[in-house]
RNA sequence: UCCCCGAUAGCUCAAUUGGUAGAGCGAGCGGCUGUUAACCGCUAGGUCGUAGGUUCGAGUCCUACUCGGGGAGCCA
């Protein structure tokens, strides 16, 4: 009796005959034996076909199958260390569903633009698949954490009537003639829910119309936002710390293989232990403008230039060897591939070398009162091996609803969490202003219409309590954990500024 | 909006100071019983992003435009 199995289940059915339903990832015919790499969505498995085990015409047909042809393969499961999952299938029967011809994405390298234009197909490749699995774990860990800690899920609206932090960054939609906006945060709605349930969270897509074309920005991304009644800033930091730690632990436990395939820095993730670093904004300003930062940047520049020299040396050596001649064909080809790789790495390195002095200058010239720029966050996070909390930003640089610090009225009780190794901000959060008069004054100062905020002000009228929360960007978190440079790889169908592919 | 870089075969990239467009991968055919981005032989595949200009001659130089990448500003 043959059972249909998924590749991820094969370890427990060694010695049995099973059927796998999947797609051809790679075919290596070799005379009288063929190695089919099959993927079925749960993993990869090598299937070995010996010529005399199948009808001759079927064996020939399989030999000419293109990548991504859909197949059902039946065979005996046996241990084989040379196969990706440690087991392989000794094939006894093959059913071809749909042969594929000229699949555009090959196991070789492709450019960013090409892959995004073919995102619907690229999703089948190893790298997007691994990232997708890790994203799934991250989201599951997020829900588990809040559900297990007494939080109630509240689904806040996508169409919103009021802005969280300034209206110029919102997408406007025509709602039966009335202008509404796509949500950029569920926070204001969540605050009212917190007064009902105590501890709540929302989780969904969020939209920003900012003209930001960087590796950290999407116009549509997913954000989870907890909001808690009766909490202060230290309480929020503890919550965020425990929360992020739990996500990292879950990914390490559930997705070790995927992290390895992606080449993620597993040791660095394991080193992400609590407590995280805690700095105030003012301390960060001191660090940025200090000699220590200038030395740090200079050391980094020196390191980049050292790498550049080494690469240029290798380049020259290879070119000299080529010019000398007498190389075998395979050596020439190997050299050509290496040259190509070095050249593209040199371009990337040169950008870092060019940017270093600019970023060093931005840091040195930083004045108290400005919001931290992307490069400033990068510098601070590069200087620390653990995530860094930055607290107490200047009031003027932050949103109207943040509570002023009781000791220093110039700053608010807020925090950002910077992921280590230069990834930058993954969380922004704050204690909310809970005093009716102070909040009304801030709304006036920002020039907003108080009528629009009537219901929000009501929360301060009826049993107001200290409360606060934060938002964590899912794609940024996934990018940090997986080691991806650009967050567009961390969502299935990314929406970029001025660019929607599919 | 500004700055830098780029656009050559299906994909990734070469092409010496302007002189007959190449390679690898992929595709097709053939070979190989243990392959791991396999290997070996053969074949097909191009209006060099678009438009104009300089020149005996332009992939290469000049101008404009289109598209893409990176960075800045702005922001999660």
XYZ file of C-alpha atoms in Angstrom, chain A residues 56 138 242 271 296 313 345 415:
8
model
C 11.967 2.731 -21.784
C 7.695 35.037 12.842
C 10.559 39.690 25.903
C 23.700 35.979 20.902
C 34.579 53.754 14.700
C 45.044 42.260 -5.924
C 31.451 43.056 -5.077
C 11.285 54.386 22.304
